[in-house]
Amino acid sequence: MKNKHFSMGIKSKLTILISVSTFLLVFVSLTLLIIVGKGQKEAEIKSQLINAIEDNAQKIRKRNNLIVLDSSYIFKNNIYTSLYDGKKQFIYGETPLDFPVYENFETGKLKKTGQFYIYDIEKNIQGEKIYVRGIVSVASTKQTFSSLFYLVLTVLPVLALFTVLLARFFIRRTFSPIEQIIHVAQEIQNSRDLSLRIELDSKTQDEIHALAHTFDSMFNSIEQAFLKEKQFTSDASHELRTPTSVIIAQCELALENTREERTKEALQTILWYAKKMSQMTSQLLLLTKAEHYGEILEREDINLSELTEIIAEQQQELAEEKNIALTFSVQENIRISGDPTLITGALINLFSNAIKYNRPKGKITFSLTAAQGTVHGRIFDTGIGISEEDLPKIWERFYQVDKARSKTPGEYSGTGLGLPLVKWIIEAHGGSITVSSSVNKGTIFNFTLPQKN
Ligand code: ADP
């Protein structure tokens, strides 16, 4: 047996693919948005700072010998303006509370220390050197963006879950017709019922529906071809019945009227083959009928115990002629609902095989029991057996382990159609049949049938 490797279904693969790519797309675009947004906000703050300081520098006045800012100076966007004298001593204005003492003035240049942007310019007010310092904090911007980032991080898993669920829903919907196709194909394979169709609704016109319609029309063609072939086999076997019966009758007549040994021998050979042909045509006819018309059983309430005892007794005599001992034990009063002709045919076939493929002084044991609504039949012979390689093939039509034996006139007359017929009969009655065998030791056929209460 081959090892079965775990492989993910196409639906799971697609769900993962869609979810991961959506997740990545959202994550990357949101992160990019945050980075770009943050950059832009900082650029805006910087230009606001420069403009505000340039503006406010115009509003420095000297009043009563003191340097002050005009009352119209702007304090907005959190930009602090402060003034320093030539010795870089603070003289007027405001600085943020948490701004460190920072005495290094580089005029006309935007600098950053910690979370602050600083912009200094130099002014000359009535011969006095003044430094104007603008300070703005970017802490709040940073905070806004980092809280946005954490929001994204918490929203993303929810979003991912939602995407997975949505993807699963749509993929399931898309794939449900494929499941229907697989189901019908398996159903056809198991039940061998070629009349089954996928029959997806014809209004939808996607590729999967087109595939299902193509399959349906393919099944139509296969079914037609199959029916034609069966019809031909059925017609051919039907047509062959009359000529073979005539050959048999004429051969028997000729055999009675001839004394010439060589002619007799020739006629006997013709008779042997004609009988074989007749057996084959009637078995073929039954098999094709069975498959063609489905249930052709003419069911009756049968006392299977009585029927099998009669058959076993008849077969016992035939076995004795070949020096084979047939013993049987049949539980009383087992009843089934079945076609007596077909059940008889199946049992005779199993018995005659057990005799045919036995050895001189061999044994056959047969038992029939019933328990919990199931009838169990078992026929065991001490014959030539069947090799492990041939065992599964014996249910195929025309399969014979030793073809040469049945090609020459003699006791091993067979067609290779017996066991397929037995299997069909048992299964058509709702039962099953199995075989186990060992070369040169013997063969056991076990069958079950549903019991009738
Ligand atoms: P046939 O008409 O040749 O008996 P069957 O379909 O009844 O055809 O059986 C198919 C083949 O299975 C036989 O040719 C034989 O080789 C093998 N077979 C069937 N029953 C037995 C058995 N009881 N013991 C050994 N071989 C068997």
Tab-separated table of C-alpha atoms and ligand atoms in Angstrom:
chain	number	residue	atom	x	y	z
A	1	MET	CA	0.000	0.000	0.000
A	2	LYS	CA	1.212	3.479	-0.817
A	3	ASN	CA	1.835	5.906	1.990
A	4	LYS	CA	-0.697	8.669	2.000
A	5	HIS	CA	1.031	12.030	2.336
A	6	PHE	CA	-0.768	14.824	4.033
A	7	SER	CA	-1.619	17.433	1.460
A	8	MET	CA	-3.588	20.561	1.993
A	9	GLY	CA	-6.810	20.894	0.061
A	10	ILE	CA	-7.022	23.498	-2.659
A	11	LYS	CA	-9.680	25.371	-0.656
A	12	SER	CA	-7.409	25.751	2.382
A	13	LYS	CA	-4.510	26.778	0.147
A	14	LEU	CA	-6.595	29.497	-1.507
A	15	THR	CA	-7.979	30.699	1.832
A	16	ILE	CA	-4.464	31.015	3.248
A	17	LEU	CA	-3.176	32.718	0.104
A	18	ILE	CA	-5.983	35.284	0.002
A	19	SER	CA	-5.868	35.946	3.752
A	20	VAL	CA	-2.088	36.313	3.936
A	21	SER	CA	-1.934	38.582	0.891
A	22	THR	CA	-4.822	40.757	2.126
A	23	PHE	CA	-3.232	40.933	5.567
A	24	LEU	CA	0.166	41.890	4.115
A	25	LEU	CA	-1.356	44.404	1.731
A	26	VAL	CA	-3.288	46.145	4.513
A	27	PHE	CA	-0.331	46.014	6.902
A	28	VAL	CA	2.181	47.380	4.384
A	29	SER	CA	-0.121	50.111	3.078
A	30	LEU	CA	-1.111	51.260	6.579
A	31	THR	CA	2.516	51.303	7.739
A	32	LEU	CA	3.503	53.261	4.634
A	33	LEU	CA	0.642	55.663	5.248
A	34	ILE	CA	1.796	56.206	8.826
A	35	ILE	CA	5.430	56.760	7.813
A	36	VAL	CA	4.573	59.145	4.981
A	37	GLY	CA	1.943	60.919	7.131
A	38	LYS	CA	4.422	61.350	9.973
A	39	GLY	CA	7.069	62.762	7.600
A	40	GLN	CA	4.615	65.203	6.102
A	41	LYS	CA	3.376	66.342	9.483
A	42	GLU	CA	6.940	67.021	10.637
A	43	ALA	CA	7.717	68.932	7.436
A	44	GLU	CA	4.614	71.027	8.034
A	45	ILE	CA	5.650	71.714	11.645
A	46	LYS	CA	9.139	72.766	10.499
A	47	SER	CA	7.858	75.243	7.933
A	48	GLN	CA	5.305	76.612	10.431
A	49	LEU	CA	8.165	77.134	12.908
A	50	ILE	CA	10.355	79.008	10.411
A	51	ASN	CA	7.446	81.186	9.240
A	52	ALA	CA	6.291	81.963	12.780
A	53	ILE	CA	9.776	82.957	13.962
A	54	GLU	CA	10.465	85.056	10.862
A	55	ASP	CA	7.126	86.783	11.481
A	56	ASN	CA	7.619	87.271	15.184
A	57	ALA	CA	11.118	88.688	14.634
A	58	GLN	CA	9.429	91.595	12.877
A	59	LYS	CA	7.479	92.272	16.035
A	60	ILE	CA	10.324	93.013	18.411
A	61	ARG	CA	10.162	96.447	19.966
A	62	LYS	CA	12.273	98.464	22.375
A	63	ARG	CA	10.029	99.921	25.033
A	64	ASN	CA	11.421	101.915	27.972
A	65	ASN	CA	14.803	100.537	27.099
A	66	LEU	CA	13.470	97.016	27.391
A	67	ILE	CA	13.277	94.590	24.530
A	68	VAL	CA	9.769	93.082	24.197
A	69	LEU	CA	7.589	91.465	21.649
A	70	ASP	CA	4.737	93.376	20.155
A	71	SER	CA	1.361	92.230	21.515
A	72	SER	CA	0.418	91.014	18.034
A	73	TYR	CA	3.099	88.340	18.125
A	74	ILE	CA	1.821	84.928	17.333
A	75	PHE	CA	1.640	82.021	19.658
A	76	LYS	CA	-0.011	79.249	17.774
A	77	ASN	CA	0.660	75.662	16.709
A	78	ASN	CA	2.552	75.251	20.005
A	79	ILE	CA	5.435	77.355	18.730
A	80	TYR	CA	7.220	79.150	21.554
A	81	THR	CA	9.125	82.340	20.846
A	82	SER	CA	11.811	83.694	23.166
A	83	LEU	CA	14.370	86.485	22.966
A	84	TYR	CA	18.023	86.467	24.105
A	85	ASP	CA	20.564	89.297	24.324
A	86	GLY	CA	23.957	89.337	22.678
A	87	LYS	CA	25.388	87.324	25.576
A	88	LYS	CA	22.725	84.699	24.972
A	89	GLN	CA	20.934	85.587	28.195
A	90	PHE	CA	17.172	85.127	28.220
A	91	ILE	CA	15.384	88.429	28.183
A	92	TYR	CA	11.815	87.835	27.091
A	93	GLY	CA	9.277	85.236	25.860
A	94	GLU	CA	8.330	81.673	26.589
A	95	THR	CA	9.913	78.255	26.307
A	96	PRO	CA	8.270	74.871	26.789
A	97	LEU	CA	8.415	73.622	30.377
A	98	ASP	CA	10.426	70.534	29.579
A	99	PHE	CA	12.813	72.284	27.222
A	100	PRO	CA	16.415	71.779	28.398
A	101	VAL	CA	18.750	74.714	28.859
A	102	TYR	CA	20.280	74.972	25.445
A	103	GLU	CA	22.654	77.825	24.769
A	104	ASN	CA	24.128	76.868	21.506
A	105	PHE	CA	22.743	79.334	18.944
A	106	GLU	CA	23.160	78.523	15.256
A	107	THR	CA	21.216	81.177	13.466
A	108	GLY	CA	19.202	80.559	10.308
A	109	LYS	CA	19.401	76.808	10.792
A	110	LEU	CA	16.732	74.339	11.829
A	111	LYS	CA	17.988	71.878	14.482
A	112	LYS	CA	16.555	69.079	16.481
A	113	THR	CA	17.288	68.200	20.088
A	114	GLY	CA	15.240	65.416	21.600
A	115	GLN	CA	11.626	65.970	20.772
A	116	PHE	CA	12.125	69.679	19.929
A	117	TYR	CA	12.779	71.563	16.735
A	118	ILE	CA	14.669	74.786	17.285
A	119	TYR	CA	15.013	77.692	14.922
A	120	ASP	CA	17.181	80.691	15.826
A	121	ILE	CA	17.622	83.950	13.999
A	122	GLU	CA	19.743	87.029	14.772
A	123	LYS	CA	18.277	90.519	14.758
A	124	ASN	CA	19.665	93.990	15.333
A	125	ILE	CA	17.292	96.202	17.288
A	126	GLN	CA	18.528	99.781	17.436
A	127	GLY	CA	22.159	98.717	17.564
A	128	GLU	CA	21.519	95.883	20.011
A	129	LYS	CA	22.143	92.250	18.996
A	130	ILE	CA	19.178	90.039	19.740
A	131	TYR	CA	18.635	86.319	19.234
A	132	VAL	CA	15.120	85.152	18.453
A	133	ARG	CA	14.516	81.513	19.291
A	134	GLY	CA	11.564	79.424	18.137
A	135	ILE	CA	10.858	76.074	19.732
A	136	VAL	CA	8.262	73.511	18.845
A	137	SER	CA	7.701	70.077	20.339
A	138	VAL	CA	6.972	67.095	18.074
A	139	ALA	CA	6.068	64.827	21.014
A	140	SER	CA	2.322	65.114	20.390
A	141	THR	CA	2.743	64.253	16.691
A	142	LYS	CA	4.863	61.265	17.618
A	143	GLN	CA	2.280	60.190	20.114
A	144	THR	CA	-0.561	60.535	17.621
A	145	PHE	CA	1.270	58.384	15.120
A	146	SER	CA	2.401	55.749	17.592
A	147	SER	CA	-1.138	55.399	18.965
A	148	LEU	CA	-2.312	55.116	15.352
A	149	PHE	CA	0.266	52.388	14.848
A	150	TYR	CA	-0.940	50.466	17.913
A	151	LEU	CA	-4.513	50.856	16.749
A	152	VAL	CA	-3.522	49.356	13.410
A	153	LEU	CA	-1.773	46.483	15.213
A	154	THR	CA	-4.900	45.652	17.213
A	155	VAL	CA	-7.314	46.135	14.352
A	156	LEU	CA	-5.240	44.033	11.961
A	157	PRO	CA	-5.813	40.620	13.638
A	158	VAL	CA	-9.555	41.289	13.689
A	159	LEU	CA	-9.358	42.349	10.088
A	160	ALA	CA	-7.323	39.221	9.257
A	161	LEU	CA	-9.893	36.983	10.942
A	162	PHE	CA	-12.665	38.697	9.069
A	163	THR	CA	-10.764	38.254	5.770
A	164	VAL	CA	-10.197	34.547	6.488
A	165	LEU	CA	-13.883	34.020	7.205
A	166	LEU	CA	-14.955	35.970	4.160
A	167	ALA	CA	-12.429	34.162	1.938
A	168	ARG	CA	-13.561	30.784	3.301
A	169	PHE	CA	-17.191	31.623	2.635
A	170	PHE	CA	-16.582	32.654	-0.968
A	171	ILE	CA	-14.184	29.798	-1.703
A	172	ARG	CA	-16.657	27.271	-0.287
A	173	ARG	CA	-19.388	28.703	-2.440
A	174	THR	CA	-17.179	28.657	-5.512
A	175	PHE	CA	-16.010	25.115	-4.859
A	176	SER	CA	-19.304	23.510	-3.942
A	177	PRO	CA	-20.024	22.603	-7.611
A	178	ILE	CA	-16.600	20.887	-7.760
A	179	GLU	CA	-17.561	18.830	-4.729
A	180	GLN	CA	-20.757	17.891	-6.532
A	181	ILE	CA	-18.695	16.811	-9.579
A	182	ILE	CA	-16.396	14.670	-7.376
A	183	HIS	CA	-19.386	13.189	-5.549
A	184	VAL	CA	-21.149	12.160	-8.759
A	185	ALA	CA	-17.941	10.777	-10.308
A	186	GLN	CA	-17.332	8.674	-7.173
A	187	GLU	CA	-20.957	7.582	-7.124
A	188	ILE	CA	-20.662	6.435	-10.749
A	189	GLN	CA	-17.463	4.588	-9.933
A	190	ASN	CA	-18.940	2.854	-6.883
A	191	SER	CA	-22.398	2.026	-8.149
A	192	ARG	CA	-21.382	1.673	-11.809
A	193	ASP	CA	-24.579	3.498	-12.593
A	194	LEU	CA	-23.814	5.373	-15.794
A	195	SER	CA	-27.186	7.103	-15.798
A	196	LEU	CA	-26.127	9.474	-12.991
A	197	ARG	CA	-25.504	13.128	-13.933
A	198	ILE	CA	-23.992	16.116	-12.137
A	199	GLU	CA	-26.806	18.403	-13.269
A	200	LEU	CA	-25.606	21.766	-11.995
A	201	ASP	CA	-28.045	24.582	-12.582
A	202	SER	CA	-27.710	25.712	-16.175
A	203	LYS	CA	-28.287	29.415	-15.465
A	204	THR	CA	-24.821	29.983	-14.027
A	205	GLN	CA	-22.257	30.207	-16.774
A	206	ASP	CA	-18.848	30.037	-15.112
A	207	GLU	CA	-15.957	27.677	-15.952
A	208	ILE	CA	-16.885	25.134	-13.270
A	209	HIS	CA	-20.448	24.909	-14.549
A	210	ALA	CA	-19.117	24.563	-18.102
A	211	LEU	CA	-16.873	21.724	-16.879
A	212	ALA	CA	-19.837	20.003	-15.195
A	213	HIS	CA	-21.944	20.305	-18.363
A	214	THR	CA	-19.062	18.878	-20.398
A	215	PHE	CA	-18.796	15.966	-17.970
A	216	ASP	CA	-22.534	15.364	-18.191
A	217	SER	CA	-22.452	15.205	-21.976
A	218	MET	CA	-19.389	12.950	-21.780
A	219	PHE	CA	-21.301	10.620	-19.419
A	220	ASN	CA	-24.152	10.663	-21.945
A	221	SER	CA	-21.855	9.502	-24.749
A	222	ILE	CA	-20.234	6.844	-22.531
A	223	GLU	CA	-23.616	5.556	-21.404
A	224	GLN	CA	-24.859	5.400	-24.987
A	225	ALA	CA	-21.736	3.542	-26.137
A	226	PHE	CA	-22.046	1.171	-23.199
A	227	LEU	CA	-25.706	0.469	-23.840
A	228	LYS	CA	-24.993	-0.133	-27.513
A	229	GLU	CA	-22.248	-2.607	-26.678
A	230	LYS	CA	-24.495	-4.440	-24.205
A	231	GLN	CA	-27.350	-4.477	-26.681
A	232	PHE	CA	-24.998	-6.012	-29.213
A	233	THR	CA	-23.781	-8.733	-26.793
A	234	SER	CA	-27.340	-9.434	-25.760
A	235	ASP	CA	-28.566	-9.619	-29.375
A	236	ALA	CA	-25.586	-11.737	-30.434
A	237	SER	CA	-26.040	-14.276	-27.629
A	238	HIS	CA	-29.753	-14.377	-28.316
A	239	GLU	CA	-29.186	-15.006	-32.016
A	240	LEU	CA	-26.606	-17.716	-31.299
A	241	ARG	CA	-28.969	-19.739	-29.121
A	242	THR	CA	-31.003	-21.282	-31.943
A	243	PRO	CA	-28.059	-22.323	-34.144
A	244	THR	CA	-26.224	-23.904	-31.172
A	245	SER	CA	-29.349	-25.804	-30.103
A	246	VAL	CA	-29.712	-27.078	-33.672
A	247	ILE	CA	-26.041	-28.144	-33.774
A	248	ILE	CA	-26.412	-29.994	-30.432
A	249	ALA	CA	-29.609	-31.745	-31.534
A	250	GLN	CA	-28.158	-32.693	-34.905
A	251	CYS	CA	-24.919	-33.923	-33.344
A	252	GLU	CA	-26.782	-36.111	-30.885
A	253	LEU	CA	-28.879	-37.495	-33.725
A	254	ALA	CA	-25.825	-38.159	-35.868
A	255	LEU	CA	-24.049	-39.817	-32.908
A	256	GLU	CA	-26.929	-42.233	-32.503
A	257	ASN	CA	-26.791	-43.143	-36.179
A	258	THR	CA	-23.115	-43.732	-36.654
A	259	ARG	CA	-20.909	-46.684	-35.836
A	260	GLU	CA	-17.765	-45.380	-37.405
A	261	GLU	CA	-15.364	-44.633	-34.516
A	262	ARG	CA	-13.572	-41.663	-36.088
A	263	THR	CA	-16.838	-39.969	-37.075
A	264	LYS	CA	-18.138	-40.626	-33.551
A	265	GLU	CA	-15.072	-38.983	-32.049
A	266	ALA	CA	-15.428	-35.973	-34.347
A	267	LEU	CA	-19.111	-35.656	-33.500
A	268	GLN	CA	-18.376	-35.882	-29.767
A	269	THR	CA	-15.858	-33.057	-30.052
A	270	ILE	CA	-18.390	-30.948	-31.944
A	271	LEU	CA	-21.017	-31.762	-29.306
A	272	TRP	CA	-18.642	-30.789	-26.445
A	273	TYR	CA	-17.873	-27.436	-28.015
A	274	ALA	CA	-21.488	-26.812	-28.973
A	275	LYS	CA	-22.604	-27.475	-25.382
A	276	LYS	CA	-19.935	-25.157	-24.096
A	277	MET	CA	-21.084	-22.500	-26.542
A	278	SER	CA	-24.670	-22.980	-25.493
A	279	GLN	CA	-23.718	-22.618	-21.816
A	280	MET	CA	-21.706	-19.538	-22.624
A	281	THR	CA	-24.451	-17.860	-24.646
A	282	SER	CA	-27.069	-18.403	-21.946
A	283	GLN	CA	-24.714	-17.118	-19.211
A	284	LEU	CA	-23.797	-14.106	-21.354
A	285	LEU	CA	-27.422	-13.397	-22.036
A	286	LEU	CA	-28.203	-13.488	-18.328
A	287	LEU	CA	-25.261	-11.244	-17.456
A	288	THR	CA	-26.069	-8.621	-20.093
A	289	LYS	CA	-29.739	-8.743	-19.142
A	290	ALA	CA	-28.833	-8.252	-15.510
A	291	GLU	CA	-26.747	-5.180	-16.260
A	292	HIS	CA	-29.015	-3.874	-18.962
A	293	TYR	CA	-32.296	-4.045	-17.153
A	294	GLY	CA	-31.008	-3.618	-13.608
A	295	GLU	CA	-33.140	-5.663	-11.251
A	296	ILE	CA	-34.526	-8.603	-13.126
A	297	LEU	CA	-35.044	-10.660	-9.996
A	298	GLU	CA	-38.331	-12.440	-9.646
A	299	ARG	CA	-38.370	-12.507	-5.879
A	300	GLU	CA	-40.210	-15.066	-3.833
A	301	ASP	CA	-40.168	-16.138	-0.241
A	302	ILE	CA	-37.692	-19.046	-0.344
A	303	ASN	CA	-36.837	-21.604	2.300
A	304	LEU	CA	-33.123	-21.464	1.579
A	305	SER	CA	-32.387	-24.350	3.970
A	306	GLU	CA	-34.578	-26.716	1.984
A	307	LEU	CA	-33.325	-25.447	-1.379
A	308	THR	CA	-29.649	-25.819	-0.458
A	309	GLU	CA	-30.213	-29.304	0.993
A	310	ILE	CA	-31.744	-30.482	-2.284
A	311	ILE	CA	-28.906	-28.964	-4.288
A	312	ALA	CA	-26.244	-30.311	-1.902
A	313	GLU	CA	-27.684	-33.835	-2.113
A	314	GLN	CA	-27.644	-33.744	-5.928
A	315	GLN	CA	-24.104	-32.412	-5.926
A	316	GLN	CA	-23.105	-35.081	-3.390
A	317	GLU	CA	-23.914	-37.737	-5.979
A	318	LEU	CA	-21.950	-35.946	-8.698
A	319	ALA	CA	-19.017	-35.576	-6.291
A	320	GLU	CA	-19.102	-39.235	-5.349
A	321	GLU	CA	-18.756	-40.160	-9.036
A	322	LYS	CA	-15.415	-38.389	-8.902
A	323	ASN	CA	-14.449	-39.928	-5.597
A	324	ILE	CA	-14.927	-36.700	-3.709
A	325	ALA	CA	-16.679	-36.593	-0.342
A	326	LEU	CA	-19.209	-33.794	0.033
A	327	THR	CA	-20.573	-33.118	3.530
A	328	PHE	CA	-22.924	-30.368	4.518
A	329	SER	CA	-24.616	-28.875	7.544
A	330	VAL	CA	-27.577	-26.607	7.031
A	331	GLN	CA	-29.349	-24.697	9.801
A	332	GLU	CA	-33.072	-25.297	9.560
A	333	ASN	CA	-35.708	-22.944	8.253
A	334	ILE	CA	-33.562	-20.087	6.945
A	335	ARG	CA	-35.721	-17.948	4.719
A	336	ILE	CA	-34.768	-15.285	2.211
A	337	SER	CA	-36.588	-13.199	-0.339
A	338	GLY	CA	-34.990	-14.060	-3.656
A	339	ASP	CA	-35.154	-15.404	-7.157
A	340	PRO	CA	-35.069	-19.231	-6.755
A	341	THR	CA	-33.751	-19.873	-10.274
A	342	LEU	CA	-30.875	-17.472	-9.870
A	343	ILE	CA	-30.018	-18.582	-6.307
A	344	THR	CA	-30.045	-22.217	-7.481
A	345	GLY	CA	-27.796	-21.278	-10.406
A	346	ALA	CA	-25.320	-19.540	-8.103
A	347	LEU	CA	-25.153	-22.432	-5.617
A	348	ILE	CA	-24.755	-25.052	-8.365
A	349	ASN	CA	-21.948	-23.002	-9.841
A	350	LEU	CA	-20.072	-22.872	-6.529
A	351	PHE	CA	-20.581	-26.609	-5.937
A	352	SER	CA	-19.583	-27.628	-9.443
A	353	ASN	CA	-16.425	-25.493	-9.225
A	354	ALA	CA	-15.568	-27.168	-5.902
A	355	ILE	CA	-15.950	-30.533	-7.617
A	356	LYS	CA	-14.318	-29.518	-10.906
A	357	TYR	CA	-11.200	-28.042	-9.328
A	358	ASN	CA	-10.838	-30.707	-6.611
A	359	ARG	CA	-8.525	-33.712	-6.503
A	360	PRO	CA	-9.416	-37.410	-6.321
A	361	LYS	CA	-10.315	-38.396	-2.772
A	362	GLY	CA	-10.770	-34.716	-2.039
A	363	LYS	CA	-13.324	-33.171	0.286
A	364	ILE	CA	-15.974	-30.514	0.093
A	365	THR	CA	-17.741	-29.107	3.144
A	366	PHE	CA	-20.678	-26.778	2.975
A	367	SER	CA	-22.432	-24.940	5.760
A	368	LEU	CA	-25.355	-22.573	5.912
A	369	THR	CA	-26.172	-20.606	9.065
A	370	ALA	CA	-28.052	-17.460	9.946
A	371	ALA	CA	-27.445	-14.920	12.682
A	372	GLN	CA	-28.711	-11.422	13.341
A	373	GLY	CA	-30.586	-11.127	10.071
A	374	THR	CA	-27.715	-12.352	7.893
A	375	VAL	CA	-27.345	-15.709	6.212
A	376	HIS	CA	-23.779	-17.035	6.035
A	377	GLY	CA	-22.825	-19.650	3.459
A	378	ARG	CA	-19.423	-21.314	3.304
A	379	ILE	CA	-18.155	-23.783	0.772
A	380	PHE	CA	-14.728	-25.258	1.297
A	381	ASP	CA	-12.840	-27.627	-1.025
A	382	THR	CA	-9.494	-29.394	-0.839
A	383	GLY	CA	-8.737	-28.721	-4.498
A	384	ILE	CA	-6.001	-27.192	-6.597
A	385	GLY	CA	-6.527	-23.740	-5.121
A	386	ILE	CA	-6.005	-20.361	-6.774
A	387	SER	CA	-2.802	-18.344	-6.607
A	388	GLU	CA	-2.818	-14.973	-4.879
A	389	GLU	CA	-2.173	-13.304	-8.224
A	390	ASP	CA	-5.170	-14.932	-9.909
A	391	LEU	CA	-7.522	-14.561	-6.975
A	392	PRO	CA	-8.887	-11.072	-7.718
A	393	LYS	CA	-9.262	-11.890	-11.407
A	394	ILE	CA	-11.627	-14.835	-11.040
A	395	TRP	CA	-14.560	-12.387	-10.799
A	396	GLU	CA	-13.754	-11.009	-14.245
A	397	ARG	CA	-15.670	-12.280	-17.221
A	398	PHE	CA	-14.028	-15.054	-19.231
A	399	TYR	CA	-11.164	-15.299	-16.749
A	400	GLN	CA	-9.929	-18.830	-16.257
A	401	VAL	CA	-6.774	-19.642	-14.325
A	402	ASP	CA	-5.871	-22.524	-16.622
A	403	LYS	CA	-7.258	-21.710	-20.051
A	404	ALA	CA	-5.785	-24.780	-21.708
A	405	ARG	CA	-7.867	-27.078	-19.509
A	406	SER	CA	-11.166	-25.736	-20.741
A	407	LYS	CA	-10.097	-25.513	-24.361
A	408	THR	CA	-9.730	-29.226	-24.874
A	409	PRO	CA	-12.701	-31.528	-24.639
A	410	GLY	CA	-12.695	-33.175	-21.260
A	411	GLU	CA	-13.995	-32.849	-17.768
A	412	TYR	CA	-12.899	-29.241	-17.175
A	413	SER	CA	-15.519	-27.664	-19.346
A	414	GLY	CA	-15.862	-24.054	-18.284
A	415	THR	CA	-16.617	-20.632	-19.670
A	416	GLY	CA	-15.128	-18.213	-17.165
A	417	LEU	CA	-18.543	-16.625	-16.803
A	418	GLY	CA	-19.748	-18.650	-13.804
A	419	LEU	CA	-18.215	-16.638	-10.957
A	420	PRO	CA	-19.068	-13.188	-12.379
A	421	LEU	CA	-22.636	-14.428	-12.564
A	422	VAL	CA	-22.523	-15.820	-9.003
A	423	LYS	CA	-21.181	-12.489	-7.745
A	424	TRP	CA	-23.871	-10.554	-9.575
A	425	ILE	CA	-26.641	-12.844	-8.257
A	426	ILE	CA	-25.446	-12.588	-4.642
A	427	GLU	CA	-24.982	-8.816	-4.844
A	428	ALA	CA	-28.317	-8.286	-6.612
A	429	HIS	CA	-29.899	-9.996	-3.596
A	430	GLY	CA	-28.149	-7.527	-1.277
A	431	GLY	CA	-25.397	-9.929	-0.224
A	432	SER	CA	-21.678	-10.254	-0.738
A	433	ILE	CA	-19.178	-12.972	-1.624
A	434	THR	CA	-15.492	-13.348	-0.845
A	435	VAL	CA	-12.872	-15.962	-1.597
A	436	SER	CA	-9.687	-17.125	0.043
A	437	SER	CA	-7.457	-19.819	-1.333
A	438	SER	CA	-4.168	-21.565	-1.045
A	439	VAL	CA	-2.506	-23.317	-3.976
A	440	ASN	CA	-2.740	-27.136	-3.792
A	441	LYS	CA	-4.552	-26.904	-0.465
A	442	GLY	CA	-7.982	-25.630	-1.296
A	443	THR	CA	-10.419	-22.789	-1.662
A	444	ILE	CA	-13.098	-21.246	0.540
A	445	PHE	CA	-15.992	-19.180	-0.777
A	446	ASN	CA	-17.923	-17.238	1.880
A	447	PHE	CA	-21.159	-15.500	1.008
A	448	THR	CA	-23.823	-13.580	2.879
A	449	LEU	CA	-27.459	-12.862	2.079
A	450	PRO	CA	-30.051	-10.824	3.955
A	451	GLN	CA	-32.328	-13.119	5.970
A	452	LYS	CA	-36.076	-12.785	5.839
A	453	ASN	CA	-37.852	-12.911	9.195
B	1	ADP	P1	-15.330	-21.667	-15.133
B	1	ADP	O1	-16.519	-21.809	-16.011
B	1	ADP	O2	-14.043	-21.685	-15.855
B	1	ADP	O3	-15.367	-22.539	-13.943
B	1	ADP	P2	-15.745	-19.564	-13.249
B	1	ADP	O4	-16.067	-18.134	-13.477
B	1	ADP	O5	-16.744	-20.369	-12.495
B	1	ADP	O6	-15.455	-20.151	-14.668
B	1	ADP	O7	-14.376	-19.647	-12.520
B	1	ADP	C1	-13.289	-18.896	-13.012
B	1	ADP	C2	-11.978	-19.565	-12.712
B	1	ADP	O8	-11.753	-19.548	-11.309
B	1	ADP	C3	-11.953	-21.008	-13.079
B	1	ADP	O9	-11.571	-21.169	-14.425
B	1	ADP	C4	-10.916	-21.588	-12.120
B	1	ADP	O10	-9.656	-21.410	-12.639
B	1	ADP	C5	-11.062	-20.721	-10.891
B	1	ADP	N1	-11.873	-21.374	-9.840
B	1	ADP	C6	-13.168	-21.195	-9.573
B	1	ADP	N2	-13.558	-21.931	-8.518
B	1	ADP	C7	-12.456	-22.611	-8.074
B	1	ADP	C8	-12.199	-23.535	-7.013
B	1	ADP	N3	-13.164	-23.924	-6.181
B	1	ADP	N4	-10.954	-24.015	-6.880
B	1	ADP	C9	-9.972	-23.619	-7.728
B	1	ADP	N5	-10.149	-22.775	-8.751
B	1	ADP	C10	-11.372	-22.259	-8.936
